[in-house]
Coordinates of C-alpha atoms in Angstrom, one line a residue:
Chain A
M1 CA 114.5 116.2 81.3
K2 CA 111.5 116.2 83.8
I3 CA 110.0 113.8 86.4
K4 CA 106.6 112.3 85.1
D5 CA 103.3 113.2 86.6
G6 CA 102.1 110.8 89.1
F7 CA 105.3 110.1 91.1
I8 CA 106.2 111.3 94.3
L9 CA 109.2 111.3 96.6
R10 CA 109.0 111.0 100.4
E11 CA 111.4 110.6 103.1
V12 CA 110.2 107.6 105.4
A13 CA 112.0 106.1 108.4
G14 CA 115.1 107.2 107.1
S15 CA 114.8 106.1 103.5
F16 CA 114.1 108.2 100.3
I17 CA 111.3 106.3 98.4
V18 CA 109.5 107.0 95.2
V19 CA 106.0 105.6 94.4
A20 CA 103.3 106.1 91.8
V21 CA 100.0 107.9 92.9
G22 CA 96.5 107.9 91.0
E23 CA 96.7 106.7 87.2
A24 CA 100.5 106.1 87.1
V25 CA 99.9 103.1 89.5
K26 CA 98.4 101.1 86.3
N27 CA 101.9 101.3 84.9
F28 CA 104.0 101.2 87.9
N29 CA 103.4 99.3 91.2
G30 CA 107.1 99.3 92.5
I31 CA 109.1 101.4 95.1
V32 CA 112.5 103.1 93.9
N33 CA 114.8 103.5 96.7
L34 CA 116.9 106.6 96.4
N35 CA 120.1 107.6 98.1
E36 CA 120.5 111.1 99.5
T37 CA 122.1 112.3 96.2
G38 CA 119.5 110.6 94.2
A39 CA 116.9 112.4 96.1
F40 CA 118.6 115.6 95.7
L41 CA 118.4 115.3 91.8
W42 CA 114.9 114.2 91.7
K43 CA 113.9 117.2 93.6
I44 CA 115.6 119.3 90.8
L45 CA 114.1 117.2 88.2
E46 CA 110.5 117.3 89.6
K47 CA 110.9 121.0 88.2
G48 CA 112.6 120.0 85.2
A49 CA 116.4 120.4 84.4
E50 CA 119.0 119.6 81.9
R51 CA 122.1 117.5 82.5
E52 CA 124.1 120.6 82.9
D53 CA 122.0 121.9 85.4
L54 CA 122.1 118.6 87.6
I55 CA 125.9 118.5 87.3
K56 CA 126.2 122.3 88.4
A57 CA 123.6 121.5 91.5
L58 CA 125.9 118.8 92.6
L59 CA 128.9 120.6 92.5
S60 CA 127.7 123.4 94.6
E61 CA 125.9 120.8 97.0
Y62 CA 128.6 118.2 97.2
E63 CA 132.3 118.2 97.4
V64 CA 132.8 116.4 94.3
D65 CA 135.1 117.0 91.1
E66 CA 133.2 117.6 87.9
K67 CA 134.1 114.4 86.4
T68 CA 132.7 112.3 89.2
A69 CA 129.6 114.6 89.0
A70 CA 128.8 114.1 85.6
A71 CA 129.5 110.4 85.9
D72 CA 126.8 110.3 88.6
V73 CA 124.3 112.5 86.9
S74 CA 124.5 110.2 84.0
A75 CA 124.2 106.9 85.9
F76 CA 121.4 108.3 87.6
T77 CA 119.4 109.8 84.8
D78 CA 120.1 106.3 82.5
K79 CA 118.4 104.7 85.6
L80 CA 115.2 107.2 85.5
R81 CA 115.0 106.7 81.7
E82 CA 115.0 102.9 82.1
A83 CA 112.4 102.9 84.8
K84 CA 110.4 105.5 82.3
L85 CA 110.2 107.9 85.3
V86 CA 111.2 110.8 83.1
L87 CA 109.8 112.6 80.3
Chain B
M1 CA 67.7 90.6 101.3
F2 CA 70.5 92.5 102.9
S3 CA 71.5 92.4 106.4
V4 CA 72.9 95.2 108.1
P5 CA 74.9 94.2 111.3
R6 CA 77.0 96.6 113.3
Y7 CA 80.6 95.8 114.2
K8 CA 83.2 97.1 116.4
I9 CA 86.6 96.3 114.8
A10 CA 89.9 97.9 115.9
D11 CA 87.8 99.9 117.9
V12 CA 85.9 101.4 115.2
V13 CA 82.0 100.8 115.2
F14 CA 80.5 100.9 111.8
D15 CA 77.5 99.2 110.1
A16 CA 77.6 96.7 107.1
Q17 CA 75.1 96.2 104.6
L18 CA 75.9 92.7 103.4
I19 CA 75.0 90.7 100.5
Y20 CA 76.4 87.2 101.5
G21 CA 75.8 85.2 105.1
Y22 CA 79.2 84.4 104.7
T23 CA 80.9 87.6 105.6
A24 CA 78.3 87.9 108.5
R25 CA 79.6 84.6 109.8
L26 CA 83.1 85.5 109.6
C27 CA 82.6 88.8 111.4
E28 CA 80.3 87.4 114.1
K29 CA 82.5 87.6 117.0
Y30 CA 82.9 91.3 116.5
L31 CA 79.2 92.1 116.5
Y32 CA 78.6 95.2 118.6
S33 CA 75.4 96.2 120.6
G34 CA 76.9 99.0 122.9
G35 CA 75.7 102.7 122.7
D36 CA 78.7 104.2 120.7
T37 CA 77.1 105.7 117.3
P38 CA 78.6 104.1 114.0
E39 CA 81.4 105.8 112.3
F40 CA 80.3 104.7 108.9
T41 CA 78.5 102.3 106.8
A42 CA 79.8 100.2 104.6
V43 CA 77.6 99.4 101.7
M44 CA 78.6 96.1 99.9
D45 CA 77.5 95.9 96.2
K46 CA 78.2 93.9 93.0
A47 CA 80.8 96.5 92.2
D48 CA 82.8 95.8 95.2
V49 CA 82.7 92.3 94.4
D50 CA 83.7 92.7 90.9
A51 CA 86.7 95.1 91.9
E52 CA 88.1 92.4 94.3
K53 CA 87.7 89.8 91.5
K54 CA 90.2 91.9 89.4
A55 CA 92.7 92.4 92.3
A56 CA 92.8 88.6 92.7
G57 CA 93.7 88.4 89.2
A58 CA 93.7 84.8 87.8
E59 CA 92.5 83.2 91.4
N60 CA 88.8 82.2 91.1
F61 CA 87.3 83.0 94.4
P62 CA 83.4 82.8 94.9
D63 CA 81.6 86.2 95.4
Y64 CA 80.8 85.7 99.0
Y65 CA 84.6 85.3 99.7
L66 CA 85.4 88.5 97.7
E67 CA 82.6 90.3 99.3
S68 CA 84.4 89.7 102.8
L69 CA 87.7 91.1 101.3
A70 CA 86.0 94.0 99.8
L71 CA 84.6 95.1 103.0
F72 CA 88.1 94.4 104.8
R73 CA 89.3 97.1 102.2
K74 CA 86.7 99.5 103.0
L75 CA 87.5 99.3 106.7
C76 CA 91.1 99.8 106.1
D77 CA 90.5 102.6 103.9
Y78 CA 88.5 104.1 106.6
I79 CA 91.0 103.4 109.0
L80 CA 94.0 104.8 107.1
T81 CA 91.8 108.0 106.3
Y82 CA 90.4 108.8 109.7
R83 CA 91.8 106.7 112.5
Q84 CA 95.7 106.6 112.0
G85 CA 95.7 102.6 111.3
I86 CA 97.1 100.3 108.8
I87 CA 96.6 96.8 107.8
F88 CA 99.7 94.5 108.5
H89 CA 100.0 91.4 106.9
S90 CA 101.5 89.4 109.7
S91 CA 100.9 86.9 112.5
A92 CA 100.6 88.8 115.9
V93 CA 101.1 86.7 119.1
A94 CA 100.4 88.3 122.4
V95 CA 102.6 87.2 125.4
D96 CA 101.9 88.7 129.0
G97 CA 99.7 91.3 127.2
K98 CA 102.6 92.5 124.8
A99 CA 102.1 91.6 121.2
Y100 CA 104.9 90.4 118.9
L101 CA 104.5 90.5 115.0
F102 CA 105.8 88.2 112.4
T103 CA 105.6 89.2 108.9
A104 CA 106.9 88.0 105.7
P105 CA 105.4 87.0 102.1
S106 CA 102.7 84.5 102.3
G107 CA 104.1 81.0 102.2
T108 CA 107.3 82.0 104.1
G109 CA 106.3 80.5 107.6
K110 CA 104.9 83.2 109.8
S111 CA 101.7 81.2 110.9
T112 CA 104.1 78.2 111.6
H113 CA 106.4 80.3 113.6
A114 CA 103.6 81.8 115.7
R115 CA 102.4 78.1 116.1
L116 CA 105.7 77.2 117.5
W117 CA 105.2 80.3 120.0
R118 CA 102.0 78.9 121.1
E119 CA 103.3 75.1 121.7
M120 CA 106.1 76.7 123.4
L121 CA 104.2 79.1 125.8
G122 CA 100.9 77.4 126.0
D123 CA 98.0 79.6 127.7
R124 CA 100.7 82.3 127.9
A125 CA 100.6 83.1 124.3
V126 CA 97.2 84.5 122.9
M127 CA 96.8 84.7 119.0
I128 CA 95.9 88.3 118.1
N129 CA 95.4 87.6 114.8
D130 CA 97.1 85.1 112.4
D131 CA 97.0 86.9 109.0
K132 CA 95.7 90.6 108.7
P133 CA 95.6 92.3 111.9
I134 CA 95.4 95.9 111.9
I135 CA 97.8 98.5 113.8
R136 CA 96.7 101.7 115.1
Y137 CA 98.4 104.7 116.5
I138 CA 96.8 106.0 119.5
D139 CA 98.0 108.6 121.7
G140 CA 101.5 108.3 120.8
E141 CA 101.3 104.3 121.2
F142 CA 100.8 101.4 118.8
Y143 CA 98.3 98.6 119.3
V144 CA 97.7 95.6 117.2
Y145 CA 93.9 94.3 116.8
G146 CA 92.3 91.2 116.0
T147 CA 90.1 91.3 113.2
P148 CA 87.9 88.5 111.4
W149 CA 90.4 88.2 108.5
N150 CA 92.4 85.6 110.6
G151 CA 94.1 83.4 107.7
K152 CA 93.7 79.7 106.8
H153 CA 93.8 78.6 110.5
R154 CA 91.2 80.9 111.6
L155 CA 93.1 82.2 114.6
D156 CA 92.1 85.6 116.0
T157 CA 90.9 87.2 119.4
N158 CA 88.9 90.3 119.6
T159 CA 91.3 92.4 121.6
R160 CA 94.4 94.6 121.3
A161 CA 97.8 94.7 122.6
K162 CA 100.8 97.2 122.6
V163 CA 103.2 96.2 119.8
A164 CA 106.1 95.3 121.6
A165 CA 108.2 94.2 118.6
I166 CA 108.2 93.4 114.7
C167 CA 110.0 90.6 113.1
E168 CA 110.6 89.9 109.7
I169 CA 110.8 86.0 109.0
R170 CA 113.1 84.4 106.4
Q171 CA 113.8 80.7 105.7
G172 CA 117.2 79.3 106.7
K173 CA 118.9 76.4 107.6
E174 CA 120.1 77.8 110.9
N175 CA 118.2 79.8 113.4
E176 CA 119.4 83.4 113.8
I177 CA 118.3 86.4 114.8
R178 CA 119.5 90.1 114.8
R179 CA 118.1 93.6 115.2
I180 CA 117.5 95.8 111.9
T181 CA 117.2 99.3 111.2
P182 CA 114.0 101.3 110.1
K183 CA 115.8 101.3 106.8
D184 CA 116.1 97.5 106.6
M185 CA 112.4 97.0 107.4
L186 CA 110.6 99.8 105.5
L187 CA 110.2 97.9 102.0
V188 CA 109.3 94.8 103.8
V189 CA 106.3 96.6 105.9
M190 CA 105.5 98.4 102.4
N191 CA 105.2 95.0 100.8
Q192 CA 102.5 93.7 103.7
T193 CA 100.2 96.5 103.8
I194 CA 97.8 97.9 101.4
R195 CA 99.2 101.0 99.4
P196 CA 96.8 103.5 98.7
K197 CA 96.9 105.3 95.1
D198 CA 95.7 108.8 96.8
T199 CA 98.6 111.1 97.9
E200 CA 96.9 112.1 100.9
K201 CA 96.3 108.5 102.3
L202 CA 99.8 107.5 101.2
D203 CA 101.0 110.1 103.1
N204 CA 98.8 108.8 106.6
L205 CA 100.6 105.6 105.6
F206 CA 103.8 107.0 105.3
F207 CA 103.4 108.9 108.7
I208 CA 102.5 105.9 110.6
L209 CA 105.2 103.7 109.2
D210 CA 107.8 106.6 110.0
K211 CA 106.7 106.5 113.6
L212 CA 106.2 102.7 113.9
L213 CA 109.6 101.8 112.4
S214 CA 111.3 104.4 114.7
S215 CA 109.7 103.4 117.8
V216 CA 109.4 99.8 117.9
P217 CA 112.3 97.3 118.0
L218 CA 112.6 95.5 114.6
Y219 CA 114.1 92.1 114.0
R220 CA 115.1 89.7 111.3
L221 CA 114.9 86.1 111.9
K222 CA 116.3 83.3 110.0
C223 CA 114.6 80.0 110.7
D224 CA 113.7 76.3 110.3
I225 CA 110.6 75.0 111.8
S226 CA 112.0 73.6 115.1
T227 CA 111.5 74.5 118.7
E228 CA 114.7 75.7 118.8
A229 CA 113.6 78.6 116.3
A230 CA 110.8 79.7 118.5
K231 CA 113.6 79.8 121.4
T232 CA 115.8 82.0 119.4
S233 CA 113.2 84.4 118.5
F234 CA 111.6 84.5 122.1
R235 CA 115.0 85.1 123.7
A236 CA 115.7 88.0 121.5
M237 CA 112.2 89.5 121.2
V238 CA 110.8 89.0 124.9
E239 CA 113.8 88.4 126.9
N240 CA 116.1 90.9 125.2
K241 CA 118.7 88.5 124.6
I242 CA 120.4 88.2 121.5

């Protein structure tokens, strides 16, 4: 799974936001608000990663158990797919 | 057939090659005859008008009006790229030389609220701009500038003032105001400015918004259209009493 070209993550005024740039603006004119965990996962997905990689990354970065991490990753990636932000 | 007047808007001197007299009349107050060299020339052509037509969607505006919007877009693009400034869709009122900005989606009542301030304060209130002022970040300070794109009541002054506070307006049954965080205000502001498609310009915008929201007091006002509404916001934003 990988973030599509044309989307950028930025931290502005304490918020993590994703917007489209260039040609991608034609299909996506909104603003996505991410929390800190979302931004963390997004940065990994910019390079491309599998579900297991994301869970591992969460476990090493945050104090969560595996079940919670897996659920968080699923919830996040489902939303990204729904918004058509990933390939 | 073209006219090429020279203007100074938001402390930027530029020439504009215009097709229609409407835009020239609109910008008349901002004509410049001083000695500063213009920073750029905005050449307006049919393609600019067509692009605005597309952006306006279903709205059927005359070409001369679309040209004026296209000029505004070019100016804002230049200022965002080279002069650390943004368009901020708001009604900006100066009181004792300091500017208070009311923002909201069109139709919410920012112009109405600014009018209530004028009625309450008389000459003490100066309308910087009732619709599309430009904010610039200069030497660590934020200034709001009047522009000719001044909304349906045609209210603007060719001047600038330091930004003292920004307030989001929402309609409400009771008048109440509170301080909000940069996080609360970010999306509000993002939706009331022009968002460029180009990453570099977008980062200029984000840089300015980051500084603006962290250095200026931010408020959210729920209000009706009574005098009491103006008193509520004035007490909080000017007299610092909530």
